[in-house]
mmCIF file of C-alpha atoms in Angstrom:
data_model
loop_
_atom_site.group_PDB
_atom_site.id
_atom_site.type_symbol
_atom_site.label_atom_id
_atom_site.label_comp_id
_atom_site.label_asym_id
_atom_site.label_seq_id
_atom_site.Cartn_x
_atom_site.Cartn_y
_atom_site.Cartn_z
ATOM 1 C CA MET A 149 -10.831 92.814 -1.850
ATOM 2 C CA THR A 150 -12.893 89.769 -1.525
ATOM 3 C CA GLU A 151 -15.605 89.323 -3.913
ATOM 4 C CA ASN A 152 -18.396 90.047 -1.464
ATOM 5 C CA HIS A 153 -16.728 93.216 -0.873
ATOM 6 C CA GLN A 154 -16.801 94.124 -4.649
ATOM 7 C CA GLU A 155 -20.306 93.325 -4.658
ATOM 8 C CA ASN A 156 -21.007 95.920 -1.941
ATOM 9 C CA VAL A 157 -19.248 98.805 -3.431
ATOM 10 C CA PRO A 158 -21.340 101.752 -3.741
ATOM 11 C CA SER A 159 -22.530 103.215 -7.397
ATOM 12 C CA ARG A 160 -20.753 106.140 -7.105
ATOM 13 C CA GLN A 161 -17.943 107.553 -4.829
ATOM 14 C CA ARG A 162 -19.007 108.027 -1.034
ATOM 15 C CA ARG A 163 -17.114 107.979 2.123
ATOM 16 C CA ARG A 164 -17.334 104.958 3.990
ATOM 17 C CA PHE A 165 -17.454 104.715 7.822
ATOM 18 C CA ALA A 166 -15.940 101.450 8.872
ATOM 19 C CA GLY A 167 -16.891 100.466 12.604
ATOM 20 C CA ILE A 168 -18.949 103.535 13.130
ATOM 21 C CA SER A 169 -21.310 103.465 16.237
ATOM 22 C CA SER A 170 -24.470 104.503 16.176
ATOM 23 C CA ARG A 171 -23.647 106.894 18.748
ATOM 24 C CA ALA A 172 -21.827 109.032 16.327
ATOM 25 C CA TYR A 173 -25.360 110.102 14.675
ATOM 26 C CA GLU A 174 -27.941 109.496 17.352
ATOM 27 C CA HIS A 175 -29.925 112.686 18.270
ATOM 28 C CA PRO A 176 -29.047 112.933 22.216
ATOM 29 C CA ALA A 177 -32.914 113.059 22.889
ATOM 30 C CA ASP A 178 -33.218 109.609 21.279
ATOM 31 C CA ARG A 179 -30.668 108.427 24.059
ATOM 32 C CA SER A 180 -32.340 109.893 26.849
ATOM 33 C CA ALA A 181 -35.766 109.081 25.839
ATOM 34 C CA LEU A 182 -34.934 105.389 25.705
ATOM 35 C CA VAL A 183 -32.960 105.419 29.186
ATOM 36 C CA ALA A 184 -36.029 107.203 30.265
ATOM 37 C CA LEU A 185 -38.369 104.626 28.937
ATOM 38 C CA ARG A 186 -36.277 101.751 30.440
ATOM 39 C CA LYS A 187 -36.860 103.369 33.677
ATOM 40 C CA LEU A 188 -40.657 103.610 33.201
ATOM 41 C CA SER A 189 -42.460 101.401 35.771
ATOM 42 C CA GLY A 190 -43.066 97.904 34.679
ATOM 43 C CA PHE A 191 -41.211 98.346 31.339
ATOM 44 C CA ASP A 192 -38.562 95.770 31.984
ATOM 45 C CA THR A 193 -41.690 93.318 32.944
ATOM 46 C CA VAL A 194 -43.657 93.532 29.934
ATOM 47 C CA PHE A 195 -40.813 93.748 27.702
ATOM 48 C CA LYS A 196 -39.361 90.319 28.873
ATOM 49 C CA ALA A 197 -42.744 88.872 28.646
ATOM 50 C CA LEU A 198 -43.470 90.233 25.180
ATOM 51 C CA SER A 199 -40.271 89.201 24.039
ATOM 52 C CA GLY A 200 -41.545 85.671 24.166
ATOM 53 C CA LEU A 201 -45.084 86.485 23.020
ATOM 54 C CA LEU A 202 -44.468 88.574 20.101
ATOM 55 C CA PRO A 203 -45.562 86.709 16.709
ATOM 56 C CA GLU A 204 -42.172 87.630 15.019
ATOM 57 C CA ARG A 205 -42.239 84.303 13.141
ATOM 58 C CA SER A 206 -45.482 85.243 12.066
ATOM 59 C CA LEU A 207 -44.630 88.762 10.535
ATOM 60 C CA ARG A 208 -41.668 86.985 8.605
ATOM 61 C CA LEU A 209 -44.051 84.872 6.928
ATOM 62 C CA LEU A 210 -46.547 87.678 6.292
ATOM 63 C CA PHE A 211 -44.237 89.609 4.537
ATOM 64 C CA LEU A 212 -42.402 86.467 2.796
ATOM 65 C CA SER A 213 -46.016 85.392 1.577
ATOM 66 C CA ASP A 214 -47.535 88.732 0.701
ATOM 67 C CA SER A 215 -44.619 90.904 -0.257
ATOM 68 C CA VAL A 216 -42.242 91.098 -3.032
ATOM 69 C CA ARG A 217 -38.629 90.511 -0.882
ATOM 70 C CA VAL A 218 -35.656 92.968 -2.780
ATOM 71 C CA SER A 219 -33.012 90.752 -4.523
ATOM 72 C CA ASP A 220 -30.952 90.997 -7.475
ATOM 73 C CA ALA A 221 -33.946 89.591 -9.203
ATOM 74 C CA GLN A 222 -36.529 91.767 -7.808
ATOM 75 C CA PHE A 223 -36.356 95.354 -7.234
ATOM 76 C CA SER A 224 -32.564 95.101 -8.028
ATOM 77 C CA HIS A 225 -32.445 98.909 -7.990
ATOM 78 C CA LEU A 226 -33.368 98.760 -4.179
ATOM 79 C CA ASN A 227 -31.214 95.754 -3.492
ATOM 80 C CA ASP A 228 -28.327 97.765 -4.954
ATOM 81 C CA MET A 229 -29.250 100.720 -2.519
ATOM 82 C CA LEU A 230 -29.533 98.595 0.311
ATOM 83 C CA ARG A 231 -26.016 96.803 -0.049
ATOM 84 C CA ASP A 232 -24.680 100.418 -0.376
ATOM 85 C CA ALA A 233 -25.830 101.715 2.607
ATOM 86 C CA CYS A 234 -25.045 98.563 4.758
ATOM 87 C CA TYR A 235 -21.540 98.743 2.932
ATOM 88 C CA ILE A 236 -21.204 102.639 4.127
ATOM 89 C CA LEU A 237 -22.730 102.435 7.675
ATOM 90 C CA ASP A 238 -20.546 99.054 8.083
ATOM 91 C CA LEU A 239 -23.569 96.927 8.820
ATOM 92 C CA GLU A 240 -22.040 93.283 8.544
ATOM 93 C CA LYS A 241 -25.302 91.681 8.002
ATOM 94 C CA VAL A 242 -27.543 92.936 5.219
ATOM 95 C CA PRO A 243 -30.895 92.814 6.602
ATOM 96 C CA PRO A 244 -33.742 91.390 4.413
ATOM 97 C CA MET A 245 -36.026 94.102 2.681
ATOM 98 C CA TYR A 246 -39.641 93.807 1.314
ATOM 99 C CA VAL A 247 -41.762 95.819 -0.805
ATOM 100 C CA THR A 248 -45.493 95.799 0.333
ATOM 101 C CA GLN A 249 -48.414 96.972 -1.801
ATOM 102 C CA ASP A 250 -49.646 100.332 -0.038
ATOM 103 C CA PRO A 251 -50.417 103.739 -1.873
ATOM 104 C CA LYS A 252 -49.620 105.336 1.450
ATOM 105 C CA PRO A 253 -45.385 106.371 1.402
ATOM 106 C CA ASN A 254 -44.138 104.334 4.615
ATOM 107 C CA ALA A 255 -40.856 102.382 5.586
ATOM 108 C CA MET A 256 -40.171 100.606 8.594
ATOM 109 C CA CYS A 257 -37.643 98.630 10.181
ATOM 110 C CA ILE A 258 -38.874 95.744 12.642
ATOM 111 C CA GLY A 259 -38.048 92.464 14.387
ATOM 112 C CA LEU A 260 -36.558 91.206 17.554
ATOM 113 C CA ASP A 261 -34.122 88.625 16.490
ATOM 114 C CA GLU A 262 -33.152 90.050 13.645
ATOM 115 C CA PRO A 263 -34.330 93.229 11.789
ATOM 116 C CA ILE A 264 -36.042 93.377 8.549
ATOM 117 C CA ILE A 265 -37.110 96.590 6.297
ATOM 118 C CA VAL A 266 -40.054 97.145 4.581
ATOM 119 C CA VAL A 267 -41.004 99.773 2.226
ATOM 120 C CA THR A 268 -44.273 100.591 0.685
ATOM 121 C CA THR A 269 -45.314 101.082 -3.149
ATOM 122 C CA GLY A 270 -46.505 104.280 -2.314
ATOM 123 C CA LEU A 271 -42.863 105.153 -1.306
ATOM 124 C CA VAL A 272 -40.861 103.702 -4.417
ATOM 125 C CA GLU A 273 -43.235 105.173 -6.845
ATOM 126 C CA LEU A 274 -42.769 108.558 -5.205
ATOM 127 C CA LEU A 275 -39.115 109.159 -4.705
ATOM 128 C CA ASP A 276 -36.406 109.222 -7.171
ATOM 129 C CA GLU A 277 -33.071 107.108 -6.628
ATOM 130 C CA GLU A 278 -30.959 109.491 -4.388
ATOM 131 C CA GLU A 279 -34.218 110.404 -2.442
ATOM 132 C CA MET A 280 -34.959 106.532 -1.888
ATOM 133 C CA ARG A 281 -30.992 105.776 -1.179
ATOM 134 C CA ALA A 282 -31.674 108.434 2.000
ATOM 135 C CA VAL A 283 -34.646 106.450 3.070
ATOM 136 C CA VAL A 284 -32.842 103.133 2.946
ATOM 137 C CA GLY A 285 -29.942 104.309 4.583
ATOM 138 C CA HIS A 286 -32.158 105.923 7.350
ATOM 139 C CA GLU A 287 -33.840 102.093 7.850
ATOM 140 C CA VAL A 288 -30.329 100.760 7.779
ATOM 141 C CA GLY A 289 -29.712 103.310 10.569
ATOM 142 C CA HIS A 290 -32.610 101.838 12.720
ATOM 143 C CA ALA A 291 -31.207 98.548 12.331
ATOM 144 C CA LEU A 292 -27.475 99.720 13.563
ATOM 145 C CA SER A 293 -28.904 101.460 16.308
ATOM 146 C CA GLY A 294 -31.195 98.470 17.463
ATOM 147 C CA HIS A 295 -34.433 100.571 17.187
ATOM 148 C CA ALA A 296 -36.033 97.672 15.322
ATOM 149 C CA VAL A 297 -36.928 95.663 18.877
ATOM 150 C CA TYR A 298 -38.997 98.798 20.063
ATOM 151 C CA ARG A 299 -40.586 99.281 17.029
ATOM 152 C CA THR A 300 -41.828 95.931 17.031
ATOM 153 C CA ILE A 301 -43.103 96.423 20.408
ATOM 154 C CA LEU A 302 -44.889 99.671 19.934
ATOM 155 C CA LEU A 303 -46.778 97.979 16.905
ATOM 156 C CA PHE A 304 -47.769 95.178 18.812
ATOM 157 C CA LEU A 305 -49.032 97.223 21.807
ATOM 158 C CA THR A 306 -51.033 99.594 20.025
ATOM 159 C CA SER A 307 -52.947 96.965 18.240
ATOM 160 C CA LEU A 308 -53.022 95.245 22.129
ATOM 161 C CA ALA A 309 -54.182 98.699 23.799
ATOM 162 C CA VAL A 310 -57.163 98.805 20.963
ATOM 163 C CA LYS A 311 -58.138 95.152 21.844
ATOM 164 C CA ILE A 312 -58.478 95.665 25.257
ATOM 165 C CA ALA A 313 -59.772 99.187 25.675
ATOM 166 C CA TRP A 314 -63.124 97.751 27.071
ATOM 167 C CA ILE A 315 -61.344 96.399 30.039
ATOM 168 C CA PRO A 316 -61.586 98.697 32.779
ATOM 169 C CA LEU A 317 -58.380 100.371 34.031
ATOM 170 C CA GLY A 318 -56.546 97.421 31.972
ATOM 171 C CA ASN A 319 -55.745 99.748 29.130
ATOM 172 C CA VAL A 320 -54.266 102.487 31.293
ATOM 173 C CA ALA A 321 -50.764 100.567 31.736
ATOM 174 C CA ILE A 322 -50.480 99.613 28.087
ATOM 175 C CA LEU A 323 -51.237 103.386 27.099
ATOM 176 C CA ALA A 324 -48.489 104.954 29.391
ATOM 177 C CA ILE A 325 -45.909 102.426 27.838
ATOM 178 C CA VAL A 326 -47.315 103.338 24.083
ATOM 179 C CA THR A 327 -47.225 106.768 24.917
ATOM 180 C CA ALA A 328 -43.806 106.876 26.185
ATOM 181 C CA LEU A 329 -42.611 104.339 23.332
ATOM 182 C CA ARG A 330 -44.196 106.858 20.589
ATOM 183 C CA GLU A 331 -42.303 109.552 22.327
ATOM 184 C CA TRP A 332 -38.883 107.787 21.969
ATOM 185 C CA PHE A 333 -39.759 106.517 18.444
ATOM 186 C CA ARG A 334 -40.471 109.986 17.499
ATOM 187 C CA LYS A 335 -36.842 110.827 18.672
ATOM 188 C CA SER A 336 -35.326 108.385 17.039
ATOM 189 C CA GLU A 337 -36.360 109.201 13.709
ATOM 190 C CA LEU A 338 -34.194 112.228 14.144
ATOM 191 C CA SER A 339 -31.453 109.758 14.443
ATOM 192 C CA ALA A 340 -32.058 107.647 11.492
ATOM 193 C CA ASP A 341 -32.677 110.619 9.160
ATOM 194 C CA ARG A 342 -28.992 111.391 10.144
ATOM 195 C CA ALA A 343 -28.041 107.752 9.333
ATOM 196 C CA GLY A 344 -29.765 108.287 5.804
ATOM 197 C CA LEU A 345 -27.997 111.489 5.076
ATOM 198 C CA LEU A 346 -24.731 109.841 6.107
ATOM 199 C CA ALA A 347 -25.588 106.541 3.567
ATOM 200 C CA GLY A 348 -26.880 109.060 0.893
ATOM 201 C CA GLN A 349 -24.012 112.110 1.509
ATOM 202 C CA ASP A 350 -26.669 114.278 -0.540
ATOM 203 C CA ILE A 351 -28.566 116.745 2.021
ATOM 204 C CA GLN A 352 -30.724 118.061 -1.059
ATOM 205 C CA ALA A 353 -31.975 114.704 -1.797
ATOM 206 C CA SER A 354 -32.895 113.933 1.935
ATOM 207 C CA MET A 355 -34.676 117.342 1.950
ATOM 208 C CA ARG A 356 -36.570 116.543 -1.610
ATOM 209 C CA GLY A 357 -37.757 113.309 -0.051
ATOM 210 C CA LEU A 358 -39.005 114.893 3.225
ATOM 211 C CA MET A 359 -40.990 117.534 1.196
ATOM 212 C CA LYS A 360 -42.321 114.913 -1.496
ATOM 213 C CA ILE A 361 -43.569 112.933 1.755
ATOM 214 C CA ALA A 362 -45.429 116.093 3.242
ATOM 215 C CA GLY A 363 -46.441 117.166 -0.276
ATOM 216 C CA GLY A 364 -46.677 114.426 -2.891
ATOM 217 C CA ASN A 365 -44.894 114.203 -6.398
ATOM 218 C CA HIS A 366 -45.082 117.853 -7.095
ATOM 219 C CA LEU A 367 -41.609 118.929 -6.723
ATOM 220 C CA HIS A 368 -41.569 121.578 -9.381
ATOM 221 C CA GLU A 369 -44.338 123.342 -7.207
ATOM 222 C CA MET A 370 -42.150 123.044 -3.920
ATOM 223 C CA ASN A 371 -39.250 125.051 -2.302
ATOM 224 C CA VAL A 372 -36.623 123.912 0.304
ATOM 225 C CA ASP A 373 -35.969 127.156 1.568
ATOM 226 C CA ALA A 374 -40.039 127.782 1.701
ATOM 227 C CA PHE A 375 -40.272 124.542 3.098
ATOM 228 C CA LEU A 376 -37.727 124.901 5.852
ATOM 229 C CA ALA A 377 -39.699 128.664 6.989
ATOM 230 C CA GLN A 378 -42.590 126.606 7.373
ATOM 231 C CA ALA A 379 -40.772 124.927 10.247
ATOM 232 C CA ASP A 380 -39.425 128.104 11.690
ATOM 233 C CA GLU A 381 -43.071 129.595 11.744
ATOM 234 C CA TYR A 382 -44.883 126.440 13.225
ATOM 235 C CA GLU A 383 -41.966 126.757 16.021
ATOM 236 C CA LYS A 384 -42.153 130.264 16.987
ATOM 237 C CA GLY A 385 -45.958 131.064 15.955
ATOM 238 C CA GLY A 386 -48.712 131.228 18.124
ATOM 239 C CA ASP A 387 -49.486 131.677 21.837
ATOM 240 C CA LEU A 388 -49.344 129.257 24.982
ATOM 241 C CA ARG A 389 -52.839 127.651 23.207
ATOM 242 C CA ASP A 390 -50.887 126.747 20.216
ATOM 243 C CA SER A 391 -47.739 125.318 22.091
ATOM 244 C CA VAL A 392 -50.280 123.030 24.114
ATOM 245 C CA LEU A 393 -52.285 122.086 20.514
ATOM 246 C CA LYS A 394 -48.869 121.262 19.184
ATOM 247 C CA ILE A 395 -48.164 118.833 22.162
ATOM 248 C CA LEU A 396 -51.644 117.275 21.490
ATOM 249 C CA ASN A 397 -51.405 117.110 17.814
ATOM 250 C CA VAL A 398 -48.085 115.156 18.210
ATOM 251 C CA LEU A 399 -48.748 112.446 20.757
ATOM 252 C CA PRO A 400 -50.306 109.916 18.586
ATOM 253 C CA ARG A 401 -47.695 110.025 16.033
ATOM 254 C CA THR A 402 -44.685 107.720 15.749
ATOM 255 C CA HIS A 403 -42.978 110.421 13.684
ATOM 256 C CA PRO A 404 -42.156 113.947 14.136
ATOM 257 C CA PHE A 405 -43.786 116.677 11.702
ATOM 258 C CA THR A 406 -42.023 116.457 8.581
ATOM 259 C CA THR A 407 -41.103 120.135 8.440
ATOM 260 C CA VAL A 408 -39.604 119.781 11.716
ATOM 261 C CA ARG A 409 -37.501 116.527 10.499
ATOM 262 C CA ALA A 410 -36.205 118.862 7.815
ATOM 263 C CA ALA A 411 -35.304 121.610 9.954
ATOM 264 C CA GLU A 412 -33.174 119.119 12.259
ATOM 265 C CA LEU A 413 -31.579 117.455 9.580
ATOM 266 C CA LYS A 414 -30.685 120.454 7.810
ATOM 267 C CA LYS A 415 -29.042 122.079 11.199
ATOM 268 C CA TRP A 416 -27.195 118.957 12.047
ATOM 269 C CA SER A 417 -25.654 118.908 8.103
ATOM 270 C CA GLU A 418 -24.204 122.296 8.698
ATOM 271 C CA SER A 419 -22.779 121.309 12.401
ATOM 272 C CA ARG A 420 -19.444 120.530 13.421
ATOM 273 C CA ASP A 421 -20.417 116.874 14.389
ATOM 274 C CA TYR A 422 -21.560 116.006 10.794
ATOM 275 C CA GLN A 423 -18.042 117.305 9.268
ATOM 276 C CA ARG A 424 -16.144 115.106 12.145
ATOM 277 C CA ILE A 425 -17.869 112.029 11.005
ATOM 278 C CA MET A 426 -17.202 113.295 7.127
ATOM 279 C CA ASP A 427 -13.577 113.433 8.271
ATOM 280 C CA GLY A 428 -13.313 110.323 9.427
ATOM 281 C CA HIS A 429 -13.447 111.344 13.051
ATOM 282 C CA TYR A 430 -16.494 109.150 14.857
ATOM 283 C CA PRO A 431 -16.916 107.070 17.875
ATOM 284 C CA ARG A 432 -16.059 103.178 16.708
ATOM 285 C CA ARG A 433 -18.702 100.242 17.517
ATOM 286 C CA THR A 434 -15.292 98.740 19.178
ATOM 287 C CA GLU A 435 -15.614 101.370 22.088
ATOM 288 C CA ASP A 436 -19.168 101.121 22.704
ATOM 289 C CA LYS A 437 -18.605 98.973 25.807
ATOM 290 C CA ASP A 438 -16.619 101.830 27.128
ATOM 291 C CA ALA A 439 -19.162 104.416 26.737
ATOM 292 C CA SER A 440 -20.021 106.446 29.864
ATOM 293 C CA VAL A 441 -23.998 106.343 30.774
ATOM 294 C CA THR A 442 -23.357 109.896 32.751
ATOM 295 C CA ASP A 443 -21.714 111.379 29.962
ATOM 296 C CA SER A 444 -24.789 110.210 27.707
ATOM 297 C CA PHE A 445 -27.270 111.666 30.411
ATOM 298 C CA ARG A 446 -25.186 114.949 30.622
ATOM 299 C CA GLU A 447 -25.102 115.362 26.803
ATOM 300 C CA SER A 448 -29.067 114.808 26.325
ATOM 301 C CA ALA A 449 -29.635 117.085 29.842
ATOM 302 C CA GLY A 450 -27.334 119.754 27.909
ATOM 303 C CA HIS A 451 -29.110 119.108 24.558
ATOM 304 C CA TYR A 452 -32.606 119.703 26.353
ATOM 305 C CA ALA A 453 -31.499 122.876 28.181
ATOM 306 C CA GLU A 454 -29.957 124.294 25.167
ATOM 307 C CA SER A 455 -33.259 123.597 23.113
ATOM 308 C CA VAL A 456 -35.334 125.159 25.932
ATOM 309 C CA ARG A 457 -32.667 128.175 26.103
ATOM 310 C CA THR A 458 -32.727 128.422 22.346
ATOM 311 C CA SER A 459 -36.480 127.617 21.522
ATOM 312 C CA LYS A 460 -38.833 130.261 19.801
ATOM 313 C CA ASP A 461 -41.744 128.215 20.985
ATOM 314 C CA PRO A 462 -44.062 130.430 23.522
ATOM 315 C CA LEU A 463 -44.344 127.601 25.933
ATOM 316 C CA MET A 464 -40.480 126.729 25.842
ATOM 317 C CA LYS A 465 -39.747 130.495 26.234
ATOM 318 C CA LEU A 466 -42.020 130.706 29.437
ATOM 319 C CA VAL A 467 -40.362 127.420 30.714
ATOM 320 C CA GLY A 468 -37.098 128.996 30.253
ATOM 321 C CA ASP A 469 -37.915 132.390 31.795
ATOM 322 C CA ILE A 470 -39.169 130.359 34.746
ATOM 323 C CA ALA A 471 -35.905 128.726 35.158
ATOM 324 C CA GLY A 472 -33.869 131.612 34.381
ATOM 325 C CA GLY A 473 -35.896 133.441 37.317
ATOM 326 C CA ALA A 474 -35.557 130.444 39.574
ATOM 327 C CA GLY A 475 -31.671 130.588 38.847
ATOM 328 C CA ASP A 476 -31.583 134.225 39.683
ATOM 329 C CA LEU A 477 -33.479 133.735 42.902
ATOM 330 C CA ALA A 478 -31.148 131.170 44.178
ATOM 331 C CA GLY A 479 -28.167 133.709 43.056
ATOM 332 C CA ASP A 480 -29.990 136.167 45.089
ATOM 333 C CA LEU A 481 -30.554 134.051 48.209
ATOM 334 C CA GLY A 482 -26.711 133.138 48.041
ATOM 335 C CA GLY A 483 -25.486 136.459 48.087
ATOM 336 C CA LYS A 484 -27.889 137.484 51.070
ATOM 337 C CA LEU A 485 -26.438 134.563 52.936
ATOM 338 C CA ARG A 486 -23.082 135.854 52.093
ATOM 339 C CA SER A 487 -23.440 138.969 53.284
ATOM 340 C CA ARG A 488 -25.299 138.102 56.751
ATOM 341 C CA PHE A 489 -22.695 135.242 57.688
ATOM 342 C CA GLY A 490 -19.613 135.611 55.516
ATOM 343 C CA GLY A 491 -17.946 138.571 57.484
ATOM 344 C CA GLY A 492 -18.194 137.811 61.080
ATOM 345 C CA SER A 493 -17.080 134.263 60.952
ATOM 346 C CA GLY A 494 -13.667 134.212 60.273
ATOM 347 C CA GLY A 495 -12.107 131.846 57.393
ATOM 348 C CA SER A 496 -14.645 129.061 57.893
ATOM 349 C CA GLY A 497 -17.584 131.447 57.884
ATOM 350 C CA ALA A 498 -16.175 132.848 54.095
ATOM 351 C CA ASP A 499 -15.485 129.223 53.264
ATOM 352 C CA ALA A 500 -19.189 128.402 54.207
ATOM 353 C CA GLY A 501 -20.162 131.488 52.112
ATOM 354 C CA GLY A 502 -18.266 130.466 49.327
ATOM 355 C CA GLN A 503 -19.473 127.176 49.131
ATOM 356 C CA ASP A 504 -23.016 128.401 49.507
ATOM 357 C CA GLY A 505 -22.211 130.796 46.445
ATOM 358 C CA ASP A 506 -20.825 128.121 44.356
ATOM 359 C CA ALA A 507 -23.846 125.959 44.811
ATOM 360 C CA GLY A 508 -26.130 129.067 44.410
ATOM 361 C CA LYS A 509 -24.270 129.520 40.901
ATOM 362 C CA GLY A 510 -24.430 125.614 39.867
ATOM 363 C CA GLU A 511 -28.152 125.727 40.582
ATOM 364 C CA ALA A 512 -28.367 129.050 38.272
ATOM 365 C CA GLY A 513 -26.164 127.278 35.776
ATOM 366 C CA ARG A 514 -28.129 124.177 35.311
ATOM 367 C CA ALA A 515 -31.721 125.979 35.557
ATOM 368 C CA GLU A 516 -30.461 128.025 32.621
ATOM 369 C CA GLY A 517 -28.788 125.309 30.663
#
């Protein structure tokens, strides 16, 4: 083992995921939202233009000059966590990390050419070592997934939208892209939460960290089960008016609500997918070039269909009922067509009726998820 590798060995024994692809932990909604974002009219043009205009060098100089860079000499415990996370998730180049003075607990991974990680003093002071380890792994997950590029664009466009709000119609296109970016970034946070769990390998620490972000440093006053019960109540409570209010509340946010993140992560930690990763069965980065876009679409579509089918939210239940009704209607129509034309046309008529019936069943299957 080389000297460099010895320096990167985690402080306690954790499983390392050599060559792991970000596809292993990415939430299906993250991938599908990013694909949809790239298909947004005008996005490619804006992206290419912004890549040359974004003040990335200025951002790097700003943090270098007005924040504290994590190293063996400064915030050494955070530096150990950063190296650990990069070692566990097998991120070859350890990104620079800064601590910036801000009482609000926050962290971000930004940058176009190379990612940099920034954490606030409010976050460092709020979390214990294992909770912070999950956050650092979360940001390393962003870096491994390539999220930093789009986060940087989101920050720039949000600022730009404010500056040009006075221009008639000039703000509309920017706001459309900002809204799409926010929707994607909320989904990407779910992916990064999973990466944080893989790095820390302590679901209780991940839960505690999310509770503290929601309720502050009063852990003795909080309870994980009660906190997760809030997420369940939030999802299934209220009527259609509340469902609309939920959508309106989340639109301006870059992160999902904290109870929702906790519930999503707890569910994933108990899934077969997570256990397979922990057992060493996961996609490798060497296989990324062979990954099927069609399969990603299919997986994402299946996830959304399952989410609608199992959701307790009144609006999602209504959508599911409507989709189910459409499927039943298609099945009834196919049955009527078969009974009308299937018996008197010989073999070809039966074949045609069979194809119609299969198509009806297929549509019903897709509608119901």
